[in-house]
Amino acid sequence: MPGTIGADNRTDTSSFEMPFPRHMHLDSAKANMTETSPPVIALEIEGPVALVGLNNPPVNAASQALRAGLVKAMDQLADNDAVEVIAIYGMGRTFIAGADIREFGKPPQAPSLPDVCNRIEAMQKPVLSVLHGNALGGGLEVALATHARVAIDGLTVGFPEVTLGILPGAGGTQRAPRLTGMKTALDLITTGKRIGAKEALTHGLVDKVVAGDPRDVALESAQAVLSGELPTRRTGTLTVDNDTAALKDAAETLRKKQPLLFSPHKCVEAVAASVKPLEEGLAEERRLFLECMESPQRAGLINAFFAERAVAKIPEAGARPRTVNAVGVIGGGTMGSGIATACLLSGLTVTLAEQNTEAAERGRTTIETNLDGAVKRGKLTSGQRAEILSNHLSTTTDYQDFAEADLVIEAVFEDMNVKRQVFRQLDDICKEGAVLATNTSYLDVNEIAAETRRPEDVVGLHFFSPAHVMKLLEVVVADKTAADVVATGFALGKRLKKIAVRAGVCDGFIGNRILSTYKKTAEYLMMDGASPQEIDTALTNYGFAMGPFMVADLAGLDIAWASRKRLAATRAPEERYIPIADRICEQGWFGRKAGRGYYVYGADGPSPNPEALAIIADERTKAGIAPRVFSEDDITSVIMTAIIMEAATVLEDGIALRPIDIDAVYLFGYGFPRFRGGPMHTADAIGAAELVRRIENYAKADSYFWKVPQSLAEMARDGSTFADRSKEA
Ligand code: 3HC
Ligand code: NAI
């Protein structure tokens, strides 16, 4: 008599005959793949134990083939009297990392993952799972449907669905609370946080944590089930205590913190249903899951997931990065000290150069403060902080100390003459093969490279402020930059845990070039009738962390003022010029640091600056503009259309490789709302034809600024999308 769940599983295995070949690959799994693909399920029979190996590299995503293979395996093993216990484990680097995200948005293919989980849980024979690497989302749900779970050290589990705009849709919202209680399940499911094996054990998500090879552990654990040492039970038969306080708390927190997001609130509703009998709860979960699947936020968040990974696909991917251990940083101001901190946190050795010892000391102090923050956030121990500061950081005023550096990153003033001089000196001092990088925001990297006898070693590494926090790194490739130098920039990005995006040379590269258009458009709206506060509110309600005028006040209005004065002589006479910011600066109101700018910064926080509003009204009168009323939709439509228009020309000019690279830049460097997927994803959601219509309409008032990009016109004609172009590139 084969083992049954929750019963004595001991059995006599002495007369067992193997019914299948030792390794048997399932036909159903094969049927869904090309001739040459390896099978996704490998079955082995060892005495009374059936081992079900999952083999869908790289992450064992629960694709249709894997799902069908699992069901087929359960059906076959249920009918095989010789098999008494079944162990599922992941071959390769992980257990199942979740549903196959690439299938989302396409017509569903049977069997669904909930059906697979239900089939596993309903098995009469005990089924256990051995988890290593990652058991995420649907992967964890498969595990929860098995009758016992053994984790291997180093395992990560979690429900990342909420970060993709959905909720665990294969029983996770019903089975997790049955094991952990509602409070913990709510925490995991609404945040998407990932936890380790030990914490999973504490919460009851796994039954045991061991060390070893997954297949060996699967075999040993199956024997433990047979001997009764490892108990089994169906998660679905457990009951949940209705924790109304935890539900209320979670709902209120989300309403406050994430009012714009859709799926976190649905997660709470789904977990609330876990008090019902399993079948009813699952039906409720399914209903809510499908609502999330239909939401545009799901498509946006999944675009963000793929954007983060797509940007690594660059023409130079085959080149071997140069070795980087010792880094030189020039300039210990806002950026230099942040870049140095990021390098130190990643185990690199840093020499920081400044103009004089006082400035160098200031740089060191900023780095110390940054490291203090890392200690506070638990990213570093105080011992590690002390070790970094005494053994990995040195400061200097002499560039000769860069003679042995593998990479030098310049972050001095944004002034071409200063940068040229720095690169001339680096060319004389640095060793052969050293990478010479500039952190310039706007300047021409070709011109900087031309200052050296080795332009192939020069690249732009454009970090974002604060550089030890912000995820984005633009790798700016100049005309002569060598492929292995580009690859080194990307390898550095990976080491610093940043998202590196390849950009070409132009004024502002990808991000700042589009930002200039964004800021101009906001000023045009202000001149035409919207107040700074109305514009900022529209954009924060759209999902940006801050609106453009609040950001301008934060950055300091004086910096942009100085740059406007510098560029005044070269400004096109046809270009619309808004003098409001100049007049605000003339009063000395440089923004937050001066206590006043577009806003007044009092003890109760910012409020609109009435005197700035008076200046705005005065300038409108002078220009003969009768202020118009703009709704929030009007404001976001104008601004998004301008951003997309500029982004399309950035693509046409070859500055970004693909539309999805622009999405990544805006998502990870400019606070673009992740749930909107990025500007190009937003363009596809609006539609090229509508965008062209809008631009033509706006051009009636300002044909110098508003011009239909050729690519957008083509897309409006042939119905194609930026997503199509990302796939083709
Ligand atoms: N579906 C499809 N492809 C996936 C995938 C998934 N769930 N997870 C990863 N991939 C792909 C990546 O796109 C990447 O493809 P590429 O090489 O073509 O760019 C490749 O697998 C390797 O991924 P990473 O580069 O991210 O590899 P890492 O080793 O750095 O990370 C990981 C591995 C931790 C598993 C990470 O990939 C990850 O977090 N994946 C997403 C996990 C997730 O969100 N799961 C939930 C899915 S939703 C769900 O399960 C719904 C269910 O409730 C019904
Ligand atoms: P900053 O003014 O805070 O710092 C510049 C530092 O460089 C100063 O401490 C100065 O003493 C030092 N310096 C000047 N000339 C030097 C020289 N010849 N040798 C050594 N040190 C020298 O400026 P910030 O904001 O750090 O900007 C630096 C660079 O980074 C600029 O090119 C800027 O455009 C760029 N950048 C700035 C960002 C920001 O948000 N602040 C974002 C991304 C890039």
Tab-separated table of N, CA, C and O and ligand atoms in Angstrom, residues 58-59 61 93 97-102 104 113 134 136-139 141 160-161 163-164 166-170 194 289 305-306 309-310 313, ligand 1:
chain	number	residue	atom	x	y	z
A	58	PRO	N	16.772	29.444	-18.084
A	58	PRO	CA	17.738	29.571	-16.998
A	58	PRO	C	17.132	29.536	-15.589
A	58	PRO	O	17.850	29.278	-14.636
A	59	VAL	N	15.816	29.791	-15.451
A	59	VAL	CA	15.291	29.964	-14.088
A	59	VAL	C	14.116	29.029	-13.780
A	59	VAL	O	13.397	29.229	-12.816
A	61	ALA	N	11.289	28.783	-15.193
A	61	ALA	CA	9.992	29.475	-15.205
A	61	ALA	C	8.907	28.448	-15.521
A	61	ALA	O	9.122	27.523	-16.314
A	93	ARG	N	20.284	25.920	-11.691
A	93	ARG	CA	20.646	26.823	-10.595
A	93	ARG	C	19.510	27.167	-9.638
A	93	ARG	O	19.724	27.850	-8.638
A	97	ALA	N	11.383	29.881	-10.571
A	97	ALA	CA	11.440	31.310	-10.210
A	97	ALA	C	10.109	32.013	-10.456
A	97	ALA	O	10.044	33.230	-10.366
A	98	GLY	N	9.075	31.265	-10.798
A	98	GLY	CA	7.769	31.889	-10.965
A	98	GLY	C	7.125	31.500	-12.274
A	98	GLY	O	7.694	30.738	-13.069
A	99	ALA	N	5.930	32.041	-12.492
A	99	ALA	CA	5.254	31.841	-13.775
A	99	ALA	C	6.150	32.401	-14.876
A	99	ALA	O	7.033	33.221	-14.606
A	100	ASP	N	5.917	31.970	-16.107
A	100	ASP	CA	6.707	32.495	-17.224
A	100	ASP	C	6.133	33.858	-17.617
A	100	ASP	O	5.067	33.941	-18.237
A	101	ILE	N	6.860	34.902	-17.239
A	101	ILE	CA	6.352	36.265	-17.419
A	101	ILE	C	6.144	36.588	-18.901
A	101	ILE	O	5.300	37.405	-19.251
A	102	ARG	N	6.894	35.903	-19.761
A	102	ARG	CA	6.752	36.190	-21.204
A	102	ARG	C	5.391	35.751	-21.737
A	102	ARG	O	4.970	36.173	-22.797
A	104	PHE	N	2.576	36.391	-20.195
A	104	PHE	CA	1.538	37.328	-19.745
A	104	PHE	C	1.080	38.202	-20.915
A	104	PHE	O	1.880	38.645	-21.721
A	113	LEU	N	-1.531	27.382	-14.040
A	113	LEU	CA	-0.718	27.075	-12.855
A	113	LEU	C	-1.589	26.717	-11.636
A	113	LEU	O	-1.247	25.786	-10.899
A	134	ASN	N	15.950	29.893	-5.973
A	134	ASN	CA	14.783	30.748	-5.768
A	134	ASN	C	13.500	29.941	-5.869
A	134	ASN	O	13.367	29.117	-6.775
A	136	LEU	N	10.074	31.504	-6.168
A	136	LEU	CA	9.409	32.806	-6.168
A	136	LEU	C	8.052	32.708	-6.856
A	136	LEU	O	7.897	31.951	-7.823
A	137	GLY	N	7.110	33.498	-6.381
A	137	GLY	CA	5.805	33.579	-7.034
A	137	GLY	C	5.224	32.196	-7.269
A	137	GLY	O	5.076	31.390	-6.334
A	138	GLY	N	4.922	31.903	-8.550
A	138	GLY	CA	4.355	30.597	-8.899
A	138	GLY	C	5.221	29.440	-8.438
A	138	GLY	O	4.709	28.336	-8.187
A	139	GLY	N	6.515	29.668	-8.304
A	139	GLY	CA	7.413	28.610	-7.829
A	139	GLY	C	7.121	28.275	-6.374
A	139	GLY	O	7.052	27.106	-5.968
A	141	GLU	N	4.310	28.885	-4.998
A	141	GLU	CA	2.943	28.345	-4.965
A	141	GLU	C	2.932	26.845	-5.265
A	141	GLU	O	2.197	26.086	-4.632
A	160	PRO	N	6.936	37.945	-5.532
A	160	PRO	CA	7.203	39.225	-6.199
A	160	PRO	C	6.076	39.700	-7.117
A	160	PRO	O	6.193	40.743	-7.751
A	161	GLU	N	4.967	38.956	-7.163
A	161	GLU	CA	3.887	39.305	-8.107
A	161	GLU	C	3.480	40.764	-8.022
A	161	GLU	O	3.230	41.417	-9.033
A	163	THR	N	5.083	43.326	-7.485
A	163	THR	CA	5.996	44.223	-8.214
A	163	THR	C	5.748	44.142	-9.719
A	163	THR	O	6.270	44.940	-10.475
A	164	LEU	N	4.971	43.168	-10.147
A	164	LEU	CA	4.631	43.024	-11.569
A	164	LEU	C	3.175	43.418	-11.820
A	164	LEU	O	2.621	43.153	-12.887
A	166	ILE	N	0.481	42.261	-10.333
A	166	ILE	CA	-0.513	41.189	-10.164
A	166	ILE	C	-0.492	40.703	-8.708
A	166	ILE	O	0.097	41.361	-7.854
A	167	LEU	N	-1.132	39.581	-8.446
A	167	LEU	CA	-1.063	38.975	-7.119
A	167	LEU	C	-0.791	37.492	-7.316
A	167	LEU	O	-0.975	36.973	-8.416
A	168	PRO	N	-0.337	36.819	-6.260
A	168	PRO	CA	-0.091	35.386	-6.416
A	168	PRO	C	-1.394	34.720	-6.861
A	168	PRO	O	-2.392	34.785	-6.143
A	169	GLY	N	-1.370	34.119	-8.040
A	169	GLY	CA	-2.636	33.661	-8.627
A	169	GLY	C	-2.744	32.166	-8.731
A	169	GLY	O	-3.611	31.650	-9.423
A	170	ALA	N	-1.849	31.446	-8.060
A	170	ALA	CA	-1.925	29.981	-8.115
A	170	ALA	C	-2.038	29.426	-6.697
A	170	ALA	O	-1.390	28.454	-6.334
A	194	ARG	N	11.676	39.529	-0.467
A	194	ARG	CA	12.235	38.184	-0.594
A	194	ARG	C	12.946	37.830	0.704
A	194	ARG	O	13.661	38.658	1.258
A	289	PHE	N	-7.056	38.079	-9.491
A	289	PHE	CA	-5.849	37.921	-10.316
A	289	PHE	C	-6.153	38.373	-11.750
A	289	PHE	O	-5.372	39.114	-12.358
A	305	PHE	N	10.276	45.359	-15.762
A	305	PHE	CA	11.060	44.142	-15.450
A	305	PHE	C	11.977	43.799	-16.632
A	305	PHE	O	13.173	43.563	-16.467
A	306	PHE	N	11.407	43.783	-17.832
A	306	PHE	CA	12.218	43.409	-18.992
A	306	PHE	C	13.199	44.517	-19.382
A	306	PHE	O	14.295	44.231	-19.861
A	309	ARG	N	16.524	44.240	-17.781
A	309	ARG	CA	17.394	43.182	-18.306
A	309	ARG	C	17.791	43.437	-19.759
A	309	ARG	O	18.907	43.103	-20.164
A	310	ALA	N	16.903	44.057	-20.527
A	310	ALA	CA	17.173	44.249	-21.967
A	310	ALA	C	18.382	45.139	-22.207
A	310	ALA	O	19.125	44.951	-23.173
A	313	LYS	N	21.886	44.012	-23.279
A	313	LYS	CA	22.154	43.464	-24.624
A	313	LYS	C	22.704	44.566	-25.519
A	313	LYS	O	21.959	45.342	-26.101
B	1	3HC	N1	9.617	34.335	-16.534
B	1	3HC	C1	10.283	34.440	-17.695
B	1	3HC	N2	11.562	34.783	-17.786
B	1	3HC	C2	12.205	35.018	-16.640
B	1	3HC	C3	11.591	34.921	-15.388
B	1	3HC	C4	10.228	34.549	-15.351
B	1	3HC	N3	9.549	34.419	-14.207
B	1	3HC	N4	12.492	35.223	-14.425
B	1	3HC	C5	13.646	35.484	-15.066
B	1	3HC	N5	13.461	35.371	-16.398
B	1	3HC	C6	14.477	35.544	-17.443
B	1	3HC	C7	15.060	36.941	-17.455
B	1	3HC	O1	14.271	37.802	-18.246
B	1	3HC	C8	16.422	36.705	-18.056
B	1	3HC	O2	16.241	36.564	-19.450
B	1	3HC	P1	17.354	37.105	-20.470
B	1	3HC	O3	18.603	36.358	-20.111
B	1	3HC	O4	16.782	36.793	-21.787
B	1	3HC	O5	17.471	38.578	-20.184
B	1	3HC	C9	16.802	35.328	-17.503
B	1	3HC	O6	15.578	34.703	-17.117
B	1	3HC	C10	17.712	35.379	-16.301
B	1	3HC	O7	17.131	36.271	-15.347
B	1	3HC	P2	18.011	37.306	-14.526
B	1	3HC	O8	18.947	38.006	-15.447
B	1	3HC	O9	17.076	38.115	-13.726
B	1	3HC	O10	18.858	36.283	-13.626
B	1	3HC	P3	19.338	36.446	-12.134
B	1	3HC	O11	20.101	35.222	-11.827
B	1	3HC	O12	19.960	37.784	-11.927
B	1	3HC	O13	17.997	36.440	-11.241
B	1	3HC	C11	15.873	35.657	-10.492
B	1	3HC	C12	17.213	35.293	-11.170
B	1	3HC	C13	16.113	36.052	-9.042
B	1	3HC	C14	14.988	34.443	-10.554
B	1	3HC	C15	15.230	36.847	-11.240
B	1	3HC	O14	15.224	36.551	-12.624
B	1	3HC	C16	13.826	37.155	-10.850
B	1	3HC	O15	13.602	37.777	-9.842
B	1	3HC	N6	12.838	36.750	-11.678
B	1	3HC	C17	11.465	37.104	-11.528
B	1	3HC	C18	10.788	36.303	-10.479
B	1	3HC	C19	9.329	36.661	-10.424
B	1	3HC	O16	8.933	37.808	-10.477
B	1	3HC	N7	8.483	35.632	-10.302
B	1	3HC	C20	7.083	35.810	-10.214
B	1	3HC	C21	6.474	35.682	-11.557
B	1	3HC	S1	4.781	36.060	-11.561
B	1	3HC	C22	4.031	34.639	-11.011
B	1	3HC	O17	4.696	33.727	-10.623
B	1	3HC	C23	2.543	34.623	-11.125
B	1	3HC	C24	1.942	33.491	-10.392
B	1	3HC	O18	1.531	33.904	-9.110
B	1	3HC	C25	0.744	32.938	-11.112
